[in-house]
PDB file of C-alpha atoms in Angstrom:
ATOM      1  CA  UNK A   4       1.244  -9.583  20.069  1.00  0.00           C
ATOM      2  CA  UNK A   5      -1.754  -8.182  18.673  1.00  0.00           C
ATOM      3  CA  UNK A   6      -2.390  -5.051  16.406  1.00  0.00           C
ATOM      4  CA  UNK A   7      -5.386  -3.883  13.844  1.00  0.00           C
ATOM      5  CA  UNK A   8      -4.965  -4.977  10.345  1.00  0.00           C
ATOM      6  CA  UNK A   9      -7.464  -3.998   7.644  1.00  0.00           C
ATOM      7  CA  UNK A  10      -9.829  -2.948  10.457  1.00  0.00           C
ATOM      8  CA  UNK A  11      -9.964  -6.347  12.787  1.00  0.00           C
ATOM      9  CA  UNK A  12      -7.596  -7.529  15.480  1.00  0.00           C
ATOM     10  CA  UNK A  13      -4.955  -9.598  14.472  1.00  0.00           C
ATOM     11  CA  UNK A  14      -2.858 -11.695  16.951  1.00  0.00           C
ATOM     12  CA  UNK A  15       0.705 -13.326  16.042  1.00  0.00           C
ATOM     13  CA  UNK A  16       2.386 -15.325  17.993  1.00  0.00           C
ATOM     14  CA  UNK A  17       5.706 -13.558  20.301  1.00  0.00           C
ATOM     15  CA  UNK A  18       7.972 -15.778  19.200  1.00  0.00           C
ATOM     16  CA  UNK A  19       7.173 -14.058  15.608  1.00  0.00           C
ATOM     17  CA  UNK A  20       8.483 -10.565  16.695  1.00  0.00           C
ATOM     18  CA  UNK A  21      11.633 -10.367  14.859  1.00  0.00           C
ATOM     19  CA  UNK A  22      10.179 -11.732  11.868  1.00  0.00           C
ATOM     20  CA  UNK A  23      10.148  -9.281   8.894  1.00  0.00           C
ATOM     21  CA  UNK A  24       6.602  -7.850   8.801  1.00  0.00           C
ATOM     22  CA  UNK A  25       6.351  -8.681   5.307  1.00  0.00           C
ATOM     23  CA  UNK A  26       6.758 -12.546   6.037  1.00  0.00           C
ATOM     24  CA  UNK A  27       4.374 -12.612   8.798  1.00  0.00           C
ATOM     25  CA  UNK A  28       1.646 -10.641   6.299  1.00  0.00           C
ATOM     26  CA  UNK A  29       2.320 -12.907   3.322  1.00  0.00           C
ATOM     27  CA  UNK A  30       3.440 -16.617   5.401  1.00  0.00           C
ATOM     28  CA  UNK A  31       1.407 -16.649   8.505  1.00  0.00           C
ATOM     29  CA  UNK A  32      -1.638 -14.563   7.693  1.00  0.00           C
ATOM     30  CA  UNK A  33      -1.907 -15.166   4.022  1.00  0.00           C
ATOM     31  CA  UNK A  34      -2.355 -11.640   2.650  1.00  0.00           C
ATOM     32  CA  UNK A  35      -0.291 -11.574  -0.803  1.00  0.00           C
ATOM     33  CA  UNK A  36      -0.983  -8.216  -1.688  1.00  0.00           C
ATOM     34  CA  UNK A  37       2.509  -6.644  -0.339  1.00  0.00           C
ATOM     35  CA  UNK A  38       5.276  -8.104  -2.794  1.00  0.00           C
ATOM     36  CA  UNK A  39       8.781  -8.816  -2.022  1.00  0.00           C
ATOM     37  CA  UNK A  40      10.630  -7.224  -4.097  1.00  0.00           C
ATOM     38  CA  UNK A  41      13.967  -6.355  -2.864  1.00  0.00           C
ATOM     39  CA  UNK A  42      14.115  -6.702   0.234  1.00  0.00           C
ATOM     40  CA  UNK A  43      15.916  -3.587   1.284  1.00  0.00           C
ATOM     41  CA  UNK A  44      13.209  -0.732   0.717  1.00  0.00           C
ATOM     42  CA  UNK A  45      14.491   0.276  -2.259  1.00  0.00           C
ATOM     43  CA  UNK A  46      11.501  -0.966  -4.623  1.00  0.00           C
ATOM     44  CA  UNK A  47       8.291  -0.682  -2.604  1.00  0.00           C
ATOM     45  CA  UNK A  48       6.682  -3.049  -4.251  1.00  0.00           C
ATOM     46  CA  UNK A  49       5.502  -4.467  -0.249  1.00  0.00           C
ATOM     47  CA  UNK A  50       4.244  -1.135   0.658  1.00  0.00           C
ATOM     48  CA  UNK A  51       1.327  -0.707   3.277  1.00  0.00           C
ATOM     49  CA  UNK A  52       0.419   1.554   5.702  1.00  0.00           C
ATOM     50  CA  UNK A  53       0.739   1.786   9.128  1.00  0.00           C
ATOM     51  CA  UNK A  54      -1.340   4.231  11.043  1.00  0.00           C
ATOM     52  CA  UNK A  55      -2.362   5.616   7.533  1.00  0.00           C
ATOM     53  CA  UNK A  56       1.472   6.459   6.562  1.00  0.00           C
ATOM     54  CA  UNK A  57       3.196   4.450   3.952  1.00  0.00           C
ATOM     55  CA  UNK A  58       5.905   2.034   4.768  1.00  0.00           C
ATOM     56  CA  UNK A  59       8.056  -0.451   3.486  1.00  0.00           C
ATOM     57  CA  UNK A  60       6.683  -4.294   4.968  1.00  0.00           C
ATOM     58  CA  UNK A  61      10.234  -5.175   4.050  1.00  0.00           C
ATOM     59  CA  UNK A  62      11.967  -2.996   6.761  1.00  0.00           C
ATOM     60  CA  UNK A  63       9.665  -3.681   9.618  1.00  0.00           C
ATOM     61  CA  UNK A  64       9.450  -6.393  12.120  1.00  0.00           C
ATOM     62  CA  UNK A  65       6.171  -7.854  13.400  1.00  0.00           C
ATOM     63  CA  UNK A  66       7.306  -6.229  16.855  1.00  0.00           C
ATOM     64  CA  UNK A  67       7.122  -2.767  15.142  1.00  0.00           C
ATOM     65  CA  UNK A  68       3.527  -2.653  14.743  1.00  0.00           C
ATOM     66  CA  UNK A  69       2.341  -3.814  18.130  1.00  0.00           C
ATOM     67  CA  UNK A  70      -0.625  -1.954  18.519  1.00  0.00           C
ATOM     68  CA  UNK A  71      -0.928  -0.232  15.285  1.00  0.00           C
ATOM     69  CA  UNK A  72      -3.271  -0.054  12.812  1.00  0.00           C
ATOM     70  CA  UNK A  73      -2.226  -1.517   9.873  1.00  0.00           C
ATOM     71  CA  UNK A  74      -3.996  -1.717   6.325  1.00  0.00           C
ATOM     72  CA  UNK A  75      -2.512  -3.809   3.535  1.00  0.00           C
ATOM     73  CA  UNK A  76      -3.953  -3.743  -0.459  1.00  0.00           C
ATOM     74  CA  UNK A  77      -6.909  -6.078   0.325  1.00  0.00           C
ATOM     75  CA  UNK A  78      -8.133  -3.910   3.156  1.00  0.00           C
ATOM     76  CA  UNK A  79      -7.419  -0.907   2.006  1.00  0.00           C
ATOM     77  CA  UNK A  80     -11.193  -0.357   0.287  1.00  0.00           C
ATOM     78  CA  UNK A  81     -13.128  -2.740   2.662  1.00  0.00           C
ATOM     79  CA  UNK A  82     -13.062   1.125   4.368  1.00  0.00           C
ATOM     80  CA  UNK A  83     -14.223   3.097   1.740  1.00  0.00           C
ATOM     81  CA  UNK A  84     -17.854   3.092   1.028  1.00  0.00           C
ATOM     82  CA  UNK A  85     -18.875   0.928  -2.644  1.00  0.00           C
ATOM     83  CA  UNK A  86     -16.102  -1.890  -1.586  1.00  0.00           C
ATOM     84  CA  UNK A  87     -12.991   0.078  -4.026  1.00  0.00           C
ATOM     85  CA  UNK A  88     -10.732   2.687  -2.833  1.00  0.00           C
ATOM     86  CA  UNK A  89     -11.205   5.644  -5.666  1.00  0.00           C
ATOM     87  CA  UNK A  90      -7.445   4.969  -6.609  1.00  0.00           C
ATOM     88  CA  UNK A  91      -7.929   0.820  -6.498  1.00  0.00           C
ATOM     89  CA  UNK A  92     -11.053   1.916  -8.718  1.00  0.00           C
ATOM     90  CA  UNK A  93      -9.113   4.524 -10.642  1.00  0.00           C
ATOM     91  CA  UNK A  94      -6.242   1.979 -11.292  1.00  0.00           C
ATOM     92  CA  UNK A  95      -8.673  -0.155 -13.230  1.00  0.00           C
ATOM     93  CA  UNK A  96     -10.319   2.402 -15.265  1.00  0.00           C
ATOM     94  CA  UNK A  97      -7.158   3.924 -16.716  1.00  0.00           C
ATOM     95  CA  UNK A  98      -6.252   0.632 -17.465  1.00  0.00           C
ATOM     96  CA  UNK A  99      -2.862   0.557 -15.308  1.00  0.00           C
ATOM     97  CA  UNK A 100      -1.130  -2.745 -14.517  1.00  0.00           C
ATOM     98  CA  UNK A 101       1.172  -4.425 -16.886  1.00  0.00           C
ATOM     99  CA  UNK A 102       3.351  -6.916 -15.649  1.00  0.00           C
ATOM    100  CA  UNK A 103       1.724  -5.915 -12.096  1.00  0.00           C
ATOM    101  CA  UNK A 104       4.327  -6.750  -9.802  1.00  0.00           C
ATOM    102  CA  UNK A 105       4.562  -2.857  -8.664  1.00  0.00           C
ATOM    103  CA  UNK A 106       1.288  -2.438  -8.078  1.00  0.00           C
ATOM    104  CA  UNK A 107       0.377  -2.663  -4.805  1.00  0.00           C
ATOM    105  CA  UNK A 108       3.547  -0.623  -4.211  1.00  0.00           C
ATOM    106  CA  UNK A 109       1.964   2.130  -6.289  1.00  0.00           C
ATOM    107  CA  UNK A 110      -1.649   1.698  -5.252  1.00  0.00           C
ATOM    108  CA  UNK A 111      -0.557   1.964  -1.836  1.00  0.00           C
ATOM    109  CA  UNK A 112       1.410   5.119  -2.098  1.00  0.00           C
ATOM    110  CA  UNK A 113      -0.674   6.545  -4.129  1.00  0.00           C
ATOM    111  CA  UNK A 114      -3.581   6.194  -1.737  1.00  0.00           C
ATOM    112  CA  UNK A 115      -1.096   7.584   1.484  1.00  0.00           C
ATOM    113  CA  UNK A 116      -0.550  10.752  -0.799  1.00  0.00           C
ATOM    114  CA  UNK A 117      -4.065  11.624  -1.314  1.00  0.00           C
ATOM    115  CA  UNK A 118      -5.091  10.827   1.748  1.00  0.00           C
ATOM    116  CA  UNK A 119      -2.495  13.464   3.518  1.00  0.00           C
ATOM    117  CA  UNK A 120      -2.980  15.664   0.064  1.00  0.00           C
ATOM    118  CA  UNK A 121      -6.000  15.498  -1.669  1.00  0.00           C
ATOM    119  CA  UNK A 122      -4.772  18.124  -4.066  1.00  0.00           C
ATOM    120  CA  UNK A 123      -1.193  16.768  -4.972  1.00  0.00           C
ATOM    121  CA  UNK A 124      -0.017  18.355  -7.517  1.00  0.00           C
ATOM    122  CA  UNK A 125       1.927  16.840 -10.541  1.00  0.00           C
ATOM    123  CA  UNK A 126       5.251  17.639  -8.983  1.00  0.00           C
ATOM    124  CA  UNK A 127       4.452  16.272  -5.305  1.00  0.00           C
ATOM    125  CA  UNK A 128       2.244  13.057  -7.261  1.00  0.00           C
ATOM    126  CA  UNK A 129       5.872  12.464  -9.239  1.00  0.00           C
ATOM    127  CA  UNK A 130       8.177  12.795  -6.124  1.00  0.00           C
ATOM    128  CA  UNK A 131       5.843  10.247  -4.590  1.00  0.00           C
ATOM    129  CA  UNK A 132       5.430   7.664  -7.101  1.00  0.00           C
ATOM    130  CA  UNK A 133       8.763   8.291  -7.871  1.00  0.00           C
ATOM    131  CA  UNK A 134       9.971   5.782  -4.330  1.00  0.00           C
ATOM    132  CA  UNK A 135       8.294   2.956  -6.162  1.00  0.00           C
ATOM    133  CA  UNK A 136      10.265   1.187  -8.965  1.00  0.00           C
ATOM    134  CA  UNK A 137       7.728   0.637 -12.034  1.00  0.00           C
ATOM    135  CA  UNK A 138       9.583  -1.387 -14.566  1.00  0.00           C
ATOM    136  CA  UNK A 139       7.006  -1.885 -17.637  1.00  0.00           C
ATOM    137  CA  UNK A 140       7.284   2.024 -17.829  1.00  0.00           C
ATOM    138  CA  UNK A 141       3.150   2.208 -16.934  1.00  0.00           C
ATOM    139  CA  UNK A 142       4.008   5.650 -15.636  1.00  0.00           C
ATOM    140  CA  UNK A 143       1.760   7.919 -17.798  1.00  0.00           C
ATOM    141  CA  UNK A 144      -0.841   6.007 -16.961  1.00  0.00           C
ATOM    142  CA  UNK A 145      -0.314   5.959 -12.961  1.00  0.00           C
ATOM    143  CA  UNK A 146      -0.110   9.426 -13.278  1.00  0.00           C
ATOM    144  CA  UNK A 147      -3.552   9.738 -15.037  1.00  0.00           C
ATOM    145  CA  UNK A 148      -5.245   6.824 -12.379  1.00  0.00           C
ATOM    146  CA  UNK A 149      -4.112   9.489  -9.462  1.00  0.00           C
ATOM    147  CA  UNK A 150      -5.600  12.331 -11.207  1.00  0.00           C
ATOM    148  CA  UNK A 151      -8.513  10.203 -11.914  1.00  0.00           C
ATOM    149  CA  UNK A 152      -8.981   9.374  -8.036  1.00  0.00           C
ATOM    150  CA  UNK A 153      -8.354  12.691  -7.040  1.00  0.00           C
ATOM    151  CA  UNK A 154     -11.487  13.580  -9.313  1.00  0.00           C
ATOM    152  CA  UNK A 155     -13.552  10.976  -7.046  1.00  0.00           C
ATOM    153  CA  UNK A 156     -12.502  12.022  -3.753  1.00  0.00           C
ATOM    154  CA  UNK A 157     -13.347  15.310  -4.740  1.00  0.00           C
ATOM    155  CA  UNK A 158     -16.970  14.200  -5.659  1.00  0.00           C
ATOM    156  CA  UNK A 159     -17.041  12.203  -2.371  1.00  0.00           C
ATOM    157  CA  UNK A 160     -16.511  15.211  -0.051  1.00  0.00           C
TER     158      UNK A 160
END
């Protein structure tokens, strides 16, 4: 079975097709960005995005995404020009994480959001974020890392 991830081919073997997606990112090809979490899709703390959309790792089997382009948290800027996404870079200058274990869950939605609306609004940022369980209560300052990366896009284009 093979399918992009993080812009190269990736291979796994058949007999891994029913495997959660999640355990074949983390357990066979050692990515440990997407977390497990729950386990149900409830949390999204092993979000990632296949064919630029955001979905829950957790929920998906390796069959799935047979010849799809996936991108987890470590690829996700190796595509953007100066090595960080703006909202991987934007997450560190408004000084998000806490505990961290929601953060690529938030990272990675974040990212799906503005790249299908660069000009989210507060509401449709909220309704967004709002899928991804953030217990430390680092809210007010995911909020302000969006805004913040919406700034850079906007100087990118």
């Amino acid at each position: 079975m093979h399918f992009v991830l993080n812009g190269r081919t990736a291979a796994i073997p058949e007999s891994m097709s029913d495997d959660r997606l999640l355990w074949v990112l983390r357990d066979h090809l050692a990515l440990n960005g997407p977390k497990y979490g729950c386990g149900v899709g409830v949390c999204g703390a092993c979000v990632i995005h296949v064919d630029g959309v955001a979905e829950r790792a957790c929920l998906l089997t390796a069959k799935d995404i047979e010849g799809r382009d996936v991108t987890t948290l470590e690829g996700l800027g190796s595509r953007a020009a100066g090595g960080l996404h703006p909202v991987q870079q934007a997450w560190i200058d408004a000084g998000v994480p806490q505990c961290g274990y929601c953060q690529n869950g938030q990272v990675m939605t974040a990212a799906a959001l503005l790249n299908t609306n660069p000009s989210a609004l507060s509401a449709d940022i909220a309704a967004a974020m709002d899928s991804v369980i953030c217990r430390c209560g680092t809210q007010r300052r995911i909020a302000a890392a969006i805004d913040l990366a919406q700034q850079m896009l906007r100087v990118r284009t």
